[in-house]
Amino acid sequence: MKIQEADAKSLLLAQGLPVPPWKVARTSAEVAAAAMSFLDAGAGKVVIKAQVLVGGRGKAGGVKLAGSADEAADVGSRILGMDIKGITVRKVLVGAAAEIVKEYYLGAIIDRASRCIVLMASAEGGVEIEEVARQNPGAIHRVSADPLLGLLAFQARALGLAIGLRDPLLTPFVEIAQGLYATMKANDADLVEVNPLAIVAERAADGSATQRLVCLDAKITLDDSGLARHPNLEAYRDLDEEDPTDAEARRLGINFIHLDGTIGCMVNGAGLAMTTMDLVKHYGGEPANFLDVGGGARRETVCGAMELILADPHVNAILVNIFGGITRGDEVASGLIEARAEQKREVPMVVRIVGTNAVEAARLLTEANFETAASLDEAAEKAVALSKGAAR
Ligand code: GDP
Ligand code: MN
């Protein structure tokens, strides 16, 4: 689950990280009021930032500065309602604009290869890190946190030195890097990214400036499977931006991931679902989704899963692969028959059901004129042929 910048900043703040104060506004009047409060408190300018779950808002015109409440209202009215990468902006973050001296990148990710949390940093901050990775991979420095000991201070210091930081900013950098690690652990996050982590100049009343490291942007992705352990994080789910298909899958308790192919897959068990997708590819097809109906799937779940699959207009063939253990084959078969009677779009389908009550399932499916397959290979091969036939 992706969460908005403002919510990500709340999680960073909870770990004691330096995040400048902000307010969230949904109308230009609210933007003006928020701007006024920061300007009154001494800010020279305010920054107004679109809150949408995509990167590159700055480039898209979703991050702007304003010098007065009126200007802020004007900028706010232009950003609110703006379309950024297909998403309508419904809210903005307003804060005192920082005087940026230099922008860095700092991120924590789960590195599957080393099975560790890895901290990545770069002196080429502000821009999209994928771009840096492509053009100048040497500019990204990494350290792996120890699974038991965490991110140790000397590791964080080495990372800070590698991106050119020196005292007095090195110690705060170490605390920030360890804070990112703590944020990962505390929330079961997959990704915690601060881009830019910025050196900002802060001016005192007498005009003298001190330099400080602050988190100017924040991006956090939470592990969906960890959410059960953090009921408080559910409040950060942004229903405005959630794909309706994903919301429905969650409601049905189905594991569903949309992909770009044409063959809709309905499978029980994550491992079997992966194998099924592999075989579809092996026979020259492209899966349209990963879908695990889970153990003990009932008729209603099967009907719901079929609707999710058919909601994708690119699906032109369906492969059902069920290994009946707790799941009863005949339940699935009746679910499929019911779903087909109700579905709005006719799509060729091949069904393979083995295991518990497979004989009963086969009888039901044959009576209802379903195309069946005895083996997984046969089923995948047939599904690919059906898809290609439909495409012609
Ligand atoms: P993103 O484009 O979605 O990653 O949004 P960011 O929050 O990273 O903002 C994009 C860019 O806007 C940053 O890299 C900064 O250069 C600039 N920016 C963001 N906040 C401020 C600020 O408070 N003051 C100034 N001067 N620039 C800012
Ligand atoms: Mn950013």
Coordinates of C-alpha atoms and ligand atoms in Angstrom, one line a residue:
M1 CA 0.0 0.0 0.0
K2 CA 1.4 3.4 -1.0
I3 CA 0.7 6.3 1.3
Q4 CA 0.7 10.0 0.6
E5 CA 3.7 12.2 1.4
A6 CA 1.9 13.9 4.3
D7 CA 1.2 10.6 5.9
A8 CA 4.7 9.3 5.2
K9 CA 6.0 12.4 6.9
S10 CA 3.9 11.6 10.0
L11 CA 5.6 8.2 10.2
L12 CA 9.0 9.8 9.8
L13 CA 8.2 12.3 12.5
A14 CA 7.1 9.5 14.8
Q15 CA 10.6 8.2 14.6
G16 CA 12.1 11.6 15.5
L17 CA 13.2 12.5 12.0
P18 CA 13.6 16.2 11.1
V19 CA 10.6 17.0 8.9
P20 CA 9.4 20.6 8.5
P21 CA 5.9 21.3 9.7
W22 CA 3.0 21.1 7.2
K23 CA -0.7 21.3 6.8
V24 CA -3.0 19.5 4.3
A25 CA -5.5 21.6 2.4
R26 CA -8.4 20.6 0.1
T27 CA -9.6 24.0 -1.2
S28 CA -7.8 27.1 -2.2
A29 CA -9.3 28.9 0.8
E30 CA -7.7 26.2 3.0
V31 CA -4.4 26.7 1.1
A32 CA -4.5 30.5 1.8
A33 CA -5.3 30.0 5.5
A34 CA -2.4 27.4 5.9
A35 CA -0.1 29.7 3.9
M36 CA -1.0 32.6 6.1
S37 CA -0.2 30.7 9.3
F38 CA 3.3 29.8 8.0
L39 CA 4.0 33.3 6.7
D40 CA 2.8 34.8 10.0
A41 CA 5.2 32.5 11.8
G42 CA 8.1 34.0 9.8
A43 CA 8.3 32.0 6.6
G44 CA 9.5 34.0 3.6
K45 CA 7.6 31.8 1.2
V46 CA 5.4 28.7 1.3
V47 CA 5.6 25.5 -0.8
I48 CA 2.5 23.9 -2.1
K49 CA 2.7 20.3 -3.2
A50 CA 0.1 18.0 -4.9
Q51 CA -0.7 14.9 -2.8
V52 CA -0.9 12.1 -5.3
L53 CA 0.6 8.6 -5.1
V54 CA 3.0 9.1 -8.0
G55 CA 6.5 10.5 -8.3
G56 CA 7.8 13.4 -10.3
R57 CA 5.2 15.8 -9.1
G58 CA 7.7 18.6 -9.3
K59 CA 8.3 18.1 -13.0
A60 CA 4.6 17.8 -13.6
G61 CA 4.0 21.2 -12.1
G62 CA 2.6 19.9 -8.9
V63 CA 5.1 21.6 -6.6
K64 CA 5.1 25.4 -6.5
L65 CA 6.2 28.2 -4.2
A66 CA 4.1 31.3 -3.2
G67 CA 5.1 34.5 -1.4
S68 CA 1.7 35.6 -0.1
A69 CA -1.7 34.1 1.0
D70 CA -3.3 35.5 -2.2
E71 CA -0.6 33.9 -4.4
A72 CA -0.9 30.7 -2.4
A73 CA -4.7 30.6 -3.0
D74 CA -4.0 31.1 -6.7
V75 CA -1.3 28.4 -6.9
G76 CA -3.6 26.1 -4.8
S77 CA -6.5 26.6 -7.2
R78 CA -4.3 25.7 -10.1
I79 CA -2.8 22.5 -8.5
L80 CA -6.1 21.3 -7.0
G81 CA -7.9 19.5 -9.8
M82 CA -4.8 19.2 -11.9
D83 CA -4.2 15.9 -13.6
I84 CA -0.8 14.3 -12.7
K85 CA -0.1 11.0 -14.5
G86 CA -3.8 10.3 -14.8
I87 CA -4.6 11.1 -11.2
T88 CA -6.7 14.1 -10.2
V89 CA -5.2 16.2 -7.4
R90 CA -7.7 16.4 -4.5
K91 CA -5.4 17.7 -1.7
V92 CA -2.1 19.6 -1.3
L93 CA 0.5 19.9 1.4
V94 CA 1.4 23.4 2.5
G95 CA 4.6 24.2 4.4
A96 CA 7.2 26.9 4.9
A97 CA 9.4 26.8 1.8
A98 CA 12.9 25.7 2.6
E99 CA 16.0 27.5 1.3
I100 CA 17.7 24.6 -0.3
V101 CA 21.5 24.4 -0.4
K102 CA 21.9 20.9 -1.7
E103 CA 19.7 17.9 -2.4
Y104 CA 20.5 14.3 -1.6
Y105 CA 18.8 11.0 -2.0
L106 CA 18.3 8.6 0.9
G107 CA 16.2 5.5 0.8
A108 CA 15.7 2.2 2.6
I109 CA 14.5 -0.8 0.6
I110 CA 14.1 -4.6 1.2
D111 CA 16.8 -6.1 -1.0
R112 CA 15.5 -9.6 -2.0
A113 CA 18.9 -10.7 -3.2
S114 CA 20.7 -10.1 0.1
R115 CA 17.5 -10.6 2.1
C116 CA 18.4 -7.5 4.1
I117 CA 17.2 -3.9 4.5
V118 CA 19.6 -1.9 2.3
L119 CA 20.1 1.8 2.7
M120 CA 20.9 3.7 -0.5
A121 CA 22.2 7.2 -0.8
S122 CA 23.3 9.6 -3.5
A123 CA 24.6 13.1 -3.8
E124 CA 22.4 13.4 -6.9
G125 CA 19.2 14.0 -5.1
G126 CA 16.0 15.6 -6.1
V127 CA 15.8 13.9 -9.4
E128 CA 14.2 10.5 -9.8
I129 CA 16.6 7.8 -8.5
E130 CA 15.7 5.4 -11.4
E131 CA 17.2 8.0 -13.7
V132 CA 20.4 8.2 -11.6
A133 CA 20.6 4.4 -11.6
R134 CA 20.4 4.4 -15.4
Q135 CA 22.8 7.2 -16.2
N136 CA 25.3 7.1 -13.4
P137 CA 24.9 4.0 -11.3
G138 CA 28.2 4.7 -9.5
A139 CA 26.6 7.7 -7.9
I140 CA 24.4 5.5 -5.7
H141 CA 26.0 4.1 -2.6
R142 CA 24.6 1.2 -0.5
V143 CA 25.0 -0.5 2.8
S144 CA 23.1 -3.6 4.1
A145 CA 21.7 -3.4 7.6
D146 CA 22.4 -6.4 9.8
P147 CA 19.2 -8.4 10.3
L148 CA 19.9 -8.7 14.0
L149 CA 21.9 -5.6 14.9
G150 CA 20.1 -3.2 12.5
L151 CA 21.9 -0.3 10.8
L152 CA 25.0 0.4 12.8
A153 CA 26.3 4.0 13.2
F154 CA 29.6 3.2 11.5
Q155 CA 27.7 1.9 8.4
A156 CA 25.5 5.0 8.2
R157 CA 28.6 7.2 8.7
A158 CA 30.4 5.4 5.8
L159 CA 27.3 6.1 3.7
G160 CA 27.3 9.7 4.6
L161 CA 31.0 10.1 3.8
A162 CA 30.5 8.4 0.5
I163 CA 28.0 11.0 -0.6
G164 CA 30.3 13.8 0.6
L165 CA 28.8 14.8 3.9
R166 CA 31.2 16.0 6.6
D167 CA 30.8 17.2 10.1
P168 CA 28.7 18.9 11.5
L169 CA 26.1 17.3 9.2
L170 CA 27.5 13.8 9.4
T171 CA 26.0 13.0 12.8
P172 CA 22.5 14.2 11.9
F173 CA 22.8 12.1 8.7
V174 CA 23.6 9.0 10.8
E175 CA 20.5 9.7 12.9
I176 CA 18.4 10.2 9.8
A177 CA 19.6 7.0 8.2
Q178 CA 19.0 5.0 11.3
G179 CA 15.6 6.7 11.6
L180 CA 14.7 5.5 8.1
Y181 CA 15.6 2.0 9.1
A182 CA 13.5 2.3 12.3
T183 CA 10.6 3.6 10.2
M184 CA 10.9 0.5 7.9
K185 CA 10.8 -1.8 10.9
A186 CA 8.2 0.0 13.0
N187 CA 5.6 -0.1 10.1
D188 CA 6.6 -3.2 8.1
A189 CA 7.4 -1.0 5.2
D190 CA 8.8 -2.2 1.9
L191 CA 10.3 1.2 1.0
V192 CA 11.0 4.4 2.8
E193 CA 12.5 7.1 0.6
V194 CA 13.5 10.7 1.3
N195 CA 14.2 12.6 -1.9
P196 CA 15.3 15.2 -1.4
L197 CA 17.0 14.9 1.9
A198 CA 18.2 18.5 1.8
I199 CA 20.8 20.7 3.4
V200 CA 18.8 23.8 4.1
A201 CA 19.9 27.2 5.3
E202 CA 18.0 28.5 8.3
R203 CA 18.2 32.2 8.9
A204 CA 18.0 33.7 12.4
A205 CA 16.5 37.2 13.1
D206 CA 20.0 38.8 12.8
G207 CA 20.4 37.3 9.3
S208 CA 23.0 34.7 10.2
A209 CA 22.4 31.3 8.6
T210 CA 22.9 27.8 9.9
Q211 CA 22.8 24.6 7.8
R212 CA 20.6 21.7 8.7
L213 CA 19.6 18.4 7.1
V214 CA 15.8 18.0 6.7
C215 CA 13.5 15.5 5.0
L216 CA 11.7 17.6 2.3
D217 CA 9.9 14.8 0.6
A218 CA 8.8 11.3 1.8
K219 CA 7.6 8.2 0.1
I220 CA 6.6 5.1 2.0
T221 CA 5.2 1.8 0.7
L222 CA 3.8 -0.5 3.3
D223 CA 3.8 -4.3 3.1
D224 CA 0.2 -5.3 2.7
S225 CA 0.8 -8.5 4.5
G226 CA 2.1 -6.6 7.5
L227 CA -1.0 -4.3 7.8
A228 CA -2.8 -6.7 10.1
R229 CA -0.1 -5.9 12.7
H230 CA -0.7 -2.1 12.3
P231 CA -4.5 -1.4 12.4
N232 CA -3.7 2.3 12.8
L233 CA -2.1 2.4 9.3
E234 CA -5.4 1.5 7.7
A235 CA -6.4 5.2 8.1
Y236 CA -3.7 6.1 5.6
R237 CA -5.3 4.1 2.8
D238 CA -6.3 6.6 0.1
L239 CA -9.6 5.4 -1.2
D240 CA -9.6 8.1 -3.8
E241 CA -6.6 6.6 -5.5
E242 CA -7.2 2.9 -5.0
D243 CA -8.0 1.0 -8.1
P244 CA -11.6 -0.3 -7.8
T245 CA -10.5 -3.8 -8.8
D246 CA -7.9 -3.9 -6.0
A247 CA -10.5 -2.7 -3.5
E248 CA -12.9 -5.4 -4.6
A249 CA -10.2 -8.1 -4.4
R250 CA -9.4 -7.0 -0.9
R251 CA -13.0 -7.1 0.1
L252 CA -13.3 -10.7 -1.3
G253 CA -10.0 -11.8 0.4
I254 CA -8.6 -12.6 -3.0
N255 CA -4.9 -12.1 -3.9
F256 CA -5.1 -10.3 -7.2
I257 CA -2.3 -8.5 -9.1
H258 CA -3.1 -7.0 -12.5
L259 CA -0.6 -7.7 -15.3
D260 CA -0.4 -6.7 -19.0
G261 CA -1.3 -9.9 -20.8
T262 CA -4.5 -11.4 -22.2
I263 CA -5.0 -14.7 -20.4
G264 CA -7.0 -14.3 -17.2
C265 CA -5.9 -16.9 -14.5
M266 CA -7.9 -18.2 -11.6
V267 CA -5.8 -20.4 -9.4
N268 CA -5.8 -21.5 -5.7
G269 CA -2.5 -21.2 -3.9
A270 CA 0.2 -18.6 -4.6
G271 CA 2.7 -21.2 -5.7
L272 CA 0.3 -22.9 -8.1
A273 CA -0.6 -19.4 -9.4
M274 CA 3.0 -18.7 -10.1
T275 CA 3.5 -22.1 -11.8
T276 CA 0.4 -21.5 -13.9
M277 CA 1.7 -18.1 -15.1
D278 CA 5.1 -19.7 -15.9
L279 CA 3.4 -22.3 -18.0
V280 CA 1.3 -19.8 -19.8
K281 CA 4.5 -17.9 -20.7
H282 CA 6.2 -21.2 -21.6
Y283 CA 3.5 -21.9 -24.2
G284 CA 3.8 -18.5 -25.7
G285 CA 1.0 -16.6 -23.9
E286 CA 0.9 -13.7 -21.5
P287 CA -1.0 -13.8 -18.2
A288 CA -3.4 -10.9 -17.6
N289 CA -3.2 -11.3 -13.8
F290 CA -2.0 -13.2 -10.8
L291 CA -5.0 -14.5 -8.9
D292 CA -5.0 -16.7 -5.9
V293 CA -8.6 -17.4 -4.7
G294 CA -7.1 -18.9 -1.5
G295 CA -7.8 -22.1 0.3
G296 CA -11.3 -23.3 0.7
A297 CA -12.7 -20.9 -1.9
R298 CA -16.5 -21.1 -2.1
R299 CA -18.9 -20.3 -4.9
E300 CA -19.2 -16.6 -4.1
T301 CA -15.4 -16.2 -4.1
V302 CA -15.2 -17.9 -7.5
C303 CA -17.9 -15.7 -8.9
G304 CA -16.2 -12.6 -7.5
A305 CA -12.8 -13.7 -8.9
M306 CA -14.4 -14.2 -12.4
E307 CA -15.8 -10.6 -12.3
L308 CA -12.3 -9.3 -11.4
I309 CA -10.8 -11.1 -14.3
L310 CA -13.5 -10.0 -16.8
A311 CA -13.2 -6.4 -15.6
D312 CA -10.0 -6.3 -17.6
P313 CA -10.9 -5.6 -21.3
H314 CA -7.6 -7.1 -22.5
V315 CA -8.6 -10.6 -21.2
N316 CA -9.6 -12.8 -24.2
A317 CA -9.2 -16.2 -22.6
I318 CA -9.4 -17.6 -19.1
L319 CA -7.5 -20.4 -17.5
V320 CA -8.8 -21.9 -14.3
N321 CA -6.5 -24.2 -12.4
I322 CA -7.7 -25.6 -9.1
F323 CA -6.0 -28.2 -6.9
G324 CA -8.6 -29.3 -4.5
G325 CA -7.4 -29.8 -1.0
I326 CA -9.5 -27.9 1.4
T327 CA -11.1 -26.4 -1.6
R328 CA -13.8 -28.6 -3.1
G329 CA -13.7 -29.1 -6.8
D330 CA -17.5 -29.3 -7.2
E331 CA -17.9 -25.9 -5.3
V332 CA -15.6 -24.3 -7.7
A333 CA -17.3 -25.9 -10.7
S334 CA -20.7 -24.6 -9.6
G335 CA -19.2 -21.2 -9.0
L336 CA -17.9 -21.2 -12.5
I337 CA -21.2 -22.3 -13.9
E338 CA -23.0 -19.6 -11.9
A339 CA -20.5 -17.0 -12.9
R340 CA -20.8 -17.8 -16.6
A341 CA -24.6 -17.5 -16.5
E342 CA -24.2 -14.0 -15.0
Q343 CA -21.2 -12.6 -16.9
K344 CA -21.7 -9.8 -19.3
R345 CA -19.0 -10.8 -21.7
E346 CA -18.4 -14.2 -23.4
V347 CA -14.7 -15.2 -23.1
P348 CA -13.4 -18.7 -24.0
M349 CA -12.3 -20.7 -20.9
V350 CA -10.4 -23.8 -20.1
V351 CA -10.8 -25.5 -16.7
R352 CA -8.6 -27.9 -14.9
I353 CA -9.8 -29.2 -11.5
V354 CA -8.0 -32.0 -9.7
G355 CA -8.1 -33.3 -6.1
T356 CA -11.1 -33.2 -3.7
N357 CA -14.4 -33.9 -5.5
A358 CA -12.7 -33.7 -9.0
V359 CA -15.0 -36.4 -10.4
E360 CA -18.1 -34.5 -9.3
A361 CA -16.5 -31.3 -10.7
A362 CA -15.8 -32.9 -14.1
R363 CA -19.4 -34.1 -14.3
L364 CA -20.8 -30.7 -13.6
L365 CA -18.5 -29.0 -16.1
T366 CA -19.1 -31.5 -18.9
E367 CA -22.9 -31.1 -18.4
A368 CA -22.5 -27.4 -18.7
N369 CA -20.3 -27.7 -21.8
F370 CA -17.1 -26.3 -20.3
E371 CA -13.8 -27.0 -22.0
T372 CA -11.7 -29.0 -19.5
A373 CA -8.1 -30.2 -19.4
A374 CA -6.6 -33.2 -17.5
S375 CA -3.1 -31.8 -17.0
L376 CA -1.8 -28.4 -16.3
D377 CA 0.3 -28.4 -19.5
E378 CA -2.7 -29.2 -21.5
A379 CA -4.7 -26.5 -19.8
A380 CA -2.0 -23.9 -20.4
E381 CA -1.5 -24.9 -24.0
K382 CA -5.3 -24.8 -24.7
A383 CA -5.6 -21.4 -23.0
V384 CA -2.8 -19.9 -25.1
A385 CA -4.4 -21.3 -28.3
L386 CA -7.8 -19.9 -27.2
S387 CA -6.3 -16.5 -26.6
K388 CA -4.5 -16.4 -29.9
G389 CA -7.6 -17.6 -31.7
A390 CA -9.6 -14.8 -30.1
A391 CA -7.0 -12.3 -31.0
R392 CA -7.2 -13.2 -34.7
Ligands
GDP1 P1 8.5 15.0 -6.4 O1 8.9 15.7 -7.6 O2 7.2 14.3 -6.5 O3 9.6 14.1 -5.9 O4 8.3 16.1 -5.2 P2 9.4 16.8 -4.2 O5 8.8 17.0 -2.9 O6 10.7 16.0 -4.2 O7 9.7 18.2 -4.9 C1 10.3 18.3 -6.1 C2 11.4 19.4 -6.0 O8 10.8 20.6 -5.6 C3 12.5 19.2 -5.0 O9 13.5 18.3 -5.5 C4 12.9 20.6 -4.7 O10 13.9 21.0 -5.7 C5 11.7 21.4 -4.9 N1 11.2 21.7 -3.6 C6 10.4 20.9 -2.8 N2 10.2 21.5 -1.6 C7 10.8 22.7 -1.6 C8 11.0 23.8 -0.7 O11 10.5 23.8 0.4 N3 11.7 24.9 -1.1 C9 12.3 24.9 -2.4 N4 13.0 26.0 -2.7 N5 12.2 23.9 -3.2 C10 11.5 22.8 -2.9
MN2 MN 10.8 13.9 -4.4

